[in-house]
Tab-separated table of C-alpha atoms in Angstrom:
chain	number	residue	atom	x	y	z
A	115	MET	CA	40.630	164.058	78.490
A	116	ALA	CA	43.089	161.180	77.990
A	117	THR	CA	42.464	157.924	79.787
A	118	GLN	CA	44.891	156.635	82.407
A	119	SER	CA	46.388	154.172	79.908
A	120	GLU	CA	46.716	156.893	77.283
A	121	LYS	CA	48.462	159.136	79.807
A	122	ALA	CA	50.946	156.340	80.492
A	123	GLU	CA	51.834	156.104	76.811
A	124	ILE	CA	52.073	159.885	76.506
A	125	PHE	CA	54.446	159.924	79.466
A	126	ARG	CA	56.498	156.992	78.153
A	127	ALA	CA	56.947	158.763	74.824
A	128	LEU	CA	58.264	161.880	76.580
A	129	HIS	CA	61.381	159.888	77.527
A	130	ARG	CA	62.306	159.674	73.841
A	131	GLY	CA	60.962	163.023	72.698
A	132	THR	CA	62.482	165.990	70.925
A	133	GLU	CA	63.373	167.718	74.199
A	134	ILE	CA	64.414	166.736	77.685
A	135	LEU	CA	61.675	165.706	80.134
A	136	VAL	CA	61.846	167.982	83.181
A	137	LEU	CA	59.855	166.905	86.233
A	138	PRO	CA	59.398	169.287	89.171
A	139	ASN	CA	58.383	166.979	92.040
A	140	ALA	CA	55.150	167.886	93.834
A	141	TRP	CA	54.070	166.836	97.318
A	142	ASP	CA	50.425	167.935	97.481
A	143	CYS	CA	47.603	169.186	95.285
A	144	VAL	CA	48.621	172.836	95.407
A	145	SER	CA	52.216	172.214	94.389
A	146	ALA	CA	51.014	169.853	91.640
A	147	ARG	CA	48.597	172.418	90.248
A	148	ILE	CA	51.255	175.128	90.286
A	149	VAL	CA	53.598	172.868	88.309
A	150	GLU	CA	50.827	172.017	85.858
A	151	GLU	CA	49.901	175.696	85.467
A	152	CYS	CA	53.530	176.457	84.592
A	153	GLY	CA	53.153	174.243	81.553
A	154	PHE	CA	54.997	171.050	82.443
A	155	PRO	CA	53.672	168.012	80.527
A	156	ALA	CA	53.780	165.671	83.533
A	157	ILE	CA	54.236	165.683	87.295
A	158	ALA	CA	56.315	163.490	89.566
A	159	THR	CA	55.793	163.211	93.301
A	160	THR	CA	58.505	163.322	95.947
A	161	SER	CA	58.338	160.658	98.649
A	162	ALA	CA	60.252	162.874	101.069
A	163	GLY	CA	57.976	165.850	100.443
A	164	VAL	CA	54.800	163.811	100.847
A	165	ALA	CA	56.080	162.039	103.961
A	166	ASN	CA	57.377	165.221	105.604
A	167	ALA	CA	54.114	167.091	104.934
A	168	LEU	CA	52.239	164.294	106.706
A	169	GLY	CA	54.586	164.207	109.692
A	170	TYR	CA	56.975	161.398	108.745
A	171	PRO	CA	60.675	161.226	107.890
A	172	ASP	CA	61.601	159.880	104.481
A	173	GLY	CA	62.531	156.235	103.983
A	174	GLU	CA	59.253	154.285	103.960
A	175	ARG	CA	58.307	155.476	107.441
A	176	ILE	CA	54.952	156.493	106.005
A	177	SER	CA	52.601	153.604	105.242
A	178	ALA	CA	51.904	152.510	101.688
A	179	ALA	CA	48.234	153.351	102.214
A	180	GLU	CA	48.952	156.942	103.251
A	181	MET	CA	51.431	157.461	100.426
A	182	LEU	CA	49.014	156.068	97.843
A	183	ALA	CA	46.195	158.231	99.225
A	184	ALA	CA	48.369	161.323	98.743
A	185	VAL	CA	49.279	160.226	95.207
A	186	ALA	CA	45.590	159.675	94.414
A	187	ARG	CA	44.678	163.195	95.550
A	188	ILE	CA	47.409	164.664	93.358
A	189	ALA	CA	46.440	162.551	90.331
A	190	GLN	CA	42.800	163.585	90.706
A	191	CYS	CA	43.492	167.320	90.802
A	192	VAL	CA	45.598	167.606	87.631
A	193	LYS	CA	45.041	166.678	83.991
A	194	VAL	CA	48.630	165.753	83.106
A	195	PRO	CA	50.199	162.333	83.799
A	196	VAL	CA	51.393	161.745	87.364
A	197	THR	CA	54.226	159.388	88.252
A	198	ALA	CA	54.813	158.549	91.908
A	199	ASP	CA	57.939	158.066	93.983
A	200	MET	CA	57.139	154.769	95.697
A	201	GLU	CA	60.559	154.379	97.334
A	202	ALA	CA	61.490	150.648	97.433
A	203	GLY	CA	57.905	149.429	97.056
A	204	TYR	CA	56.707	149.275	100.681
A	205	GLY	CA	57.212	145.546	101.120
A	206	ASP	CA	54.386	143.967	99.158
A	207	ILE	CA	55.299	145.179	95.707
A	208	ALA	CA	52.329	143.522	93.989
A	209	ALA	CA	49.894	145.276	96.331
A	210	THR	CA	51.753	148.555	95.886
A	211	ALA	CA	51.561	148.253	92.090
A	212	ALA	CA	47.844	147.505	92.243
A	213	GLY	CA	47.303	150.447	94.584
A	214	LEU	CA	49.238	152.688	92.250
A	215	VAL	CA	46.980	151.774	89.334
A	216	ALA	CA	43.929	152.426	91.510
A	217	SER	CA	45.335	155.839	92.508
A	218	GLY	CA	45.210	157.122	88.948
A	219	ALA	CA	48.994	157.450	88.611
A	220	ILE	CA	50.658	156.116	85.465
A	221	GLY	CA	54.150	155.244	86.660
A	222	LEU	CA	56.568	155.090	89.539
A	223	ASN	CA	60.119	155.462	90.764
A	224	LEU	CA	61.336	152.250	92.347
A	225	GLU	CA	64.663	152.335	94.159
A	226	ASP	CA	66.869	149.311	94.628
A	227	ALA	CA	67.364	148.133	98.176
A	228	GLY	CA	70.135	145.568	98.423
A	229	ASP	CA	70.297	142.695	95.977
A	230	ALA	CA	70.010	143.623	92.294
A	231	ALA	CA	68.311	140.353	91.335
A	232	GLN	CA	65.612	140.925	93.942
A	233	HIS	CA	65.054	144.431	92.633
A	234	ALA	CA	64.816	143.159	89.068
A	235	ALA	CA	62.147	140.754	90.310
A	236	ARG	CA	60.239	143.671	91.875
A	237	ILE	CA	60.356	145.541	88.574
A	238	ALA	CA	59.057	142.478	86.745
A	239	THR	CA	56.223	142.188	89.269
A	240	VAL	CA	55.207	145.811	88.736
A	241	ARG	CA	55.179	145.250	84.993
A	242	ARG	CA	53.079	142.069	85.342
A	243	VAL	CA	50.566	143.475	87.837
A	244	GLY	CA	50.098	146.657	85.839
A	245	ARG	CA	49.376	144.765	82.641
A	246	GLU	CA	46.979	142.419	84.431
A	247	LEU	CA	45.060	145.546	85.485
A	248	GLY	CA	45.150	147.061	82.020
A	249	MET	CA	47.986	149.509	82.720
A	250	ASN	CA	51.452	149.455	81.191
A	251	LEU	CA	53.013	151.404	84.051
A	252	VAL	CA	56.070	153.543	83.317
A	253	ILE	CA	58.863	152.234	85.541
A	254	ASN	CA	61.788	154.466	86.501
A	255	ALA	CA	64.340	152.074	88.010
A	256	ARG	CA	66.527	153.857	90.518
A	257	THR	CA	69.922	152.639	91.666
A	258	ASP	CA	71.648	154.362	94.573
A	259	LEU	CA	75.290	153.264	94.339
A	260	TYR	CA	76.416	156.832	93.606
A	261	LEU	CA	73.985	158.595	95.916
A	262	ARG	CA	74.944	156.414	98.892
A	263	GLN	CA	78.548	155.936	97.730
A	264	ILE	CA	78.257	152.168	97.924
A	265	GLY	CA	81.211	149.973	96.980
A	266	ASP	CA	84.627	150.732	95.533
A	267	PRO	CA	84.634	154.037	93.630
A	268	ALA	CA	86.873	152.434	91.001
A	269	THR	CA	84.220	149.861	90.124
A	270	ARG	CA	81.075	151.865	90.940
A	271	PHE	CA	80.365	152.830	87.332
A	272	ASP	CA	80.553	149.246	86.066
A	273	ALA	CA	78.505	147.981	89.014
A	274	THR	CA	75.824	150.583	88.331
A	275	CYS	CA	75.707	149.634	84.658
A	276	GLU	CA	75.401	145.956	85.574
A	277	ARG	CA	72.469	146.692	87.847
A	278	SER	CA	70.894	148.998	85.267
A	279	ARG	CA	71.036	146.344	82.541
A	280	ALA	CA	69.318	143.863	84.855
A	281	TYR	CA	66.564	146.391	85.501
A	282	ILE	CA	66.178	147.119	81.792
A	283	ASP	CA	65.858	143.408	81.097
A	284	ALA	CA	63.207	143.163	83.826
A	285	GLY	CA	61.037	145.802	82.151
A	286	ALA	CA	62.216	149.261	83.248
A	287	ASP	CA	61.474	152.231	80.971
A	288	CYS	CA	64.142	154.558	82.359
A	289	ILE	CA	67.215	154.286	84.587
A	290	PHE	CA	67.595	156.764	87.443
A	291	VAL	CA	71.091	157.312	88.872
A	292	PRO	CA	70.883	160.018	91.555
A	293	GLY	CA	74.173	161.303	92.902
A	294	VAL	CA	75.889	161.653	89.525
A	295	THR	CA	76.668	165.295	88.740
A	296	ASP	CA	79.819	165.489	86.606
A	297	GLU	CA	79.514	165.686	82.844
A	298	ASP	CA	82.009	162.933	82.052
A	299	THR	CA	80.196	160.307	84.130
A	300	ILE	CA	76.790	161.370	82.866
A	301	ARG	CA	78.020	161.084	79.278
A	302	ARG	CA	79.528	157.661	80.006
A	303	PHE	CA	76.179	156.382	81.316
A	304	VAL	CA	74.351	157.715	78.265
A	305	ASP	CA	76.862	156.175	75.845
A	306	THR	CA	77.163	152.852	77.706
A	307	LEU	CA	73.517	152.151	78.503
A	308	ARG	CA	71.963	153.691	75.359
A	309	PHE	CA	68.706	153.861	77.275
A	310	PRO	CA	66.700	156.762	78.758
A	311	LEU	CA	68.665	158.162	81.710
A	312	ASN	CA	67.196	160.183	84.598
A	313	VAL	CA	69.446	162.631	86.461
A	314	LEU	CA	68.679	164.284	89.801
A	315	VAL	CA	69.573	167.966	89.856
A	316	GLY	CA	71.567	169.374	92.721
A	317	GLU	CA	74.699	171.310	93.527
A	318	GLY	CA	77.205	170.810	90.738
A	319	THR	CA	74.731	169.384	88.222
A	320	PRO	CA	75.038	170.927	84.739
A	321	PRO	CA	72.164	173.191	83.604
A	322	ILE	CA	69.228	171.452	81.953
A	323	PRO	CA	70.167	172.522	78.385
A	324	ARG	CA	73.619	171.001	78.905
A	325	LEU	CA	72.119	167.773	80.274
A	326	TRP	CA	70.077	167.530	77.061
A	327	GLU	CA	73.275	167.982	75.027
A	328	LEU	CA	74.838	165.151	77.039
A	329	GLY	CA	71.940	162.878	76.088
A	330	VAL	CA	69.986	162.845	79.353
A	331	ALA	CA	66.320	161.994	78.788
A	332	ARG	CA	64.759	162.969	82.112
A	333	VAL	CA	65.549	165.423	84.906
A	334	SER	CA	64.049	165.380	88.407
A	335	VAL	CA	64.383	167.834	91.273
A	336	GLY	CA	63.511	165.254	93.953
A	337	SER	CA	62.597	166.897	97.232
A	338	GLY	CA	64.182	170.175	96.080
A	339	LEU	CA	60.925	172.098	95.587
A	340	ALA	CA	59.518	170.924	98.908
A	341	ARG	CA	62.724	171.814	100.761
A	342	ALA	CA	62.832	175.202	99.050
A	343	ALA	CA	59.243	175.891	100.125
A	344	MET	CA	60.105	174.928	103.703
A	345	GLY	CA	63.252	177.055	103.561
A	346	MET	CA	61.186	180.031	102.429
A	347	THR	CA	58.697	179.393	105.234
A	348	ARG	CA	61.567	179.452	107.704
A	349	ARG	CA	62.913	182.718	106.303
A	350	ILE	CA	59.484	184.333	106.545
A	351	ALA	CA	58.944	183.087	110.093
A	352	GLN	CA	62.360	184.376	111.171
A	353	GLU	CA	61.674	187.783	109.594
A	354	LEU	CA	58.325	188.046	111.364
A	355	LYS	CA	59.920	187.029	114.660
A	356	THR	CA	63.071	189.138	114.558
A	357	SER	CA	62.076	192.328	112.745
A	358	GLY	CA	58.302	192.289	112.615
A	359	SER	CA	58.414	192.892	108.875
A	360	TYR	CA	57.019	190.666	106.130
A	361	ASP	CA	58.852	191.735	102.988
A	362	VAL	CA	60.043	188.225	102.181
A	363	MET	CA	56.488	186.896	102.362
A	364	LEU	CA	55.126	189.625	100.114
A	365	GLN	CA	57.879	189.110	97.556
A	366	ALA	CA	57.457	185.335	97.464
A	367	ALA	CA	53.661	185.058	97.605
A	368	LEU	CA	51.687	184.140	94.496
A	369	PRO	CA	49.828	187.151	93.061
A	370	TYR	CA	46.472	185.383	93.301
A	371	SER	CA	44.393	183.264	95.642
A	372	LEU	CA	45.378	179.592	95.708
A	373	SER	CA	41.715	178.702	95.386
A	374	ARG	CA	41.936	179.881	91.770
A	375	LEU	CA	44.112	176.868	91.029
A	376	PHE	CA	41.149	174.589	91.646
A	377	GLU	CA	38.505	176.430	89.700
A	378	LYS	CA	36.940	174.158	87.100
C-alpha cells in the first residue's frame, strides 16, 4: 500500500491527468467505502455532511478536534487518498495542518474568510507545516465571491482571479470557485488562470464530460451526496408514516450487508 506521502503525490498528479478528477464527498466511513468501491481514485470529505451527522450546523460550529477525528476514521477505512474539507482552518491553522497530517489525510480544502492576504498567509502556513512534518499536503484554495455573491458583479471575475493568483503564489495546488455554473465563466477562469480549477456541481452546472472539455481539472459534489441520503431517508420515513409501505426503501437499499464493505 502507498505511504501517506505517496498518496499525496498520486492525488496531486490527478489534477493534471488525462481525465477529469471527480470527487464524491463522503461524510463517514460507510459513504467513503461506497465511493471507493465504485472505483473513484480518491475521496474528499464534506464539512457540512460530517458536521450535520454529528449534530452540528455547517460553518465551523463543530470543533477542529471532532472534525479531524472524523477525517481520521475515514482515512483509516479506505486505501485511496483522502482530502478533507477543513472550512477556513478552525482558527489555529498551524495546529489544524498538523492535525490533518496526523489524521492520515493528504490534502484539504481551505476557504477564504475575509482578507485575501490573510488567506494567502494561511495557505503558506499549511504548506510550511506539512513539509516540516514530511508531508507536501495538496491544498485546494477556495474563494467564495461567486457562491456568496460578494462585491460588484461587474468586477467579481477580476476580483476572484486576483485572489486566486495570490493563493497560487502562496502554494495552492488547485483553485476552487464554487457558485460558478455557466460555461462562459468557467472557460474564462480556465483560460485566465491556466491552473487546475475545481468546480462544484449543482443545478445548472454542465455535465462532467462537458466540464472536462472546458478545461476543468476537478469536480466536487460538496454536501450533495449527504443531502441526497438525508432526502431519501425523509422520503422513506414519510412513506412508512403515511402509507405503511416501504417500496422506496427496498428500491434504494444496497443489495448487500453494509458490513461487507469492511471485510478485510
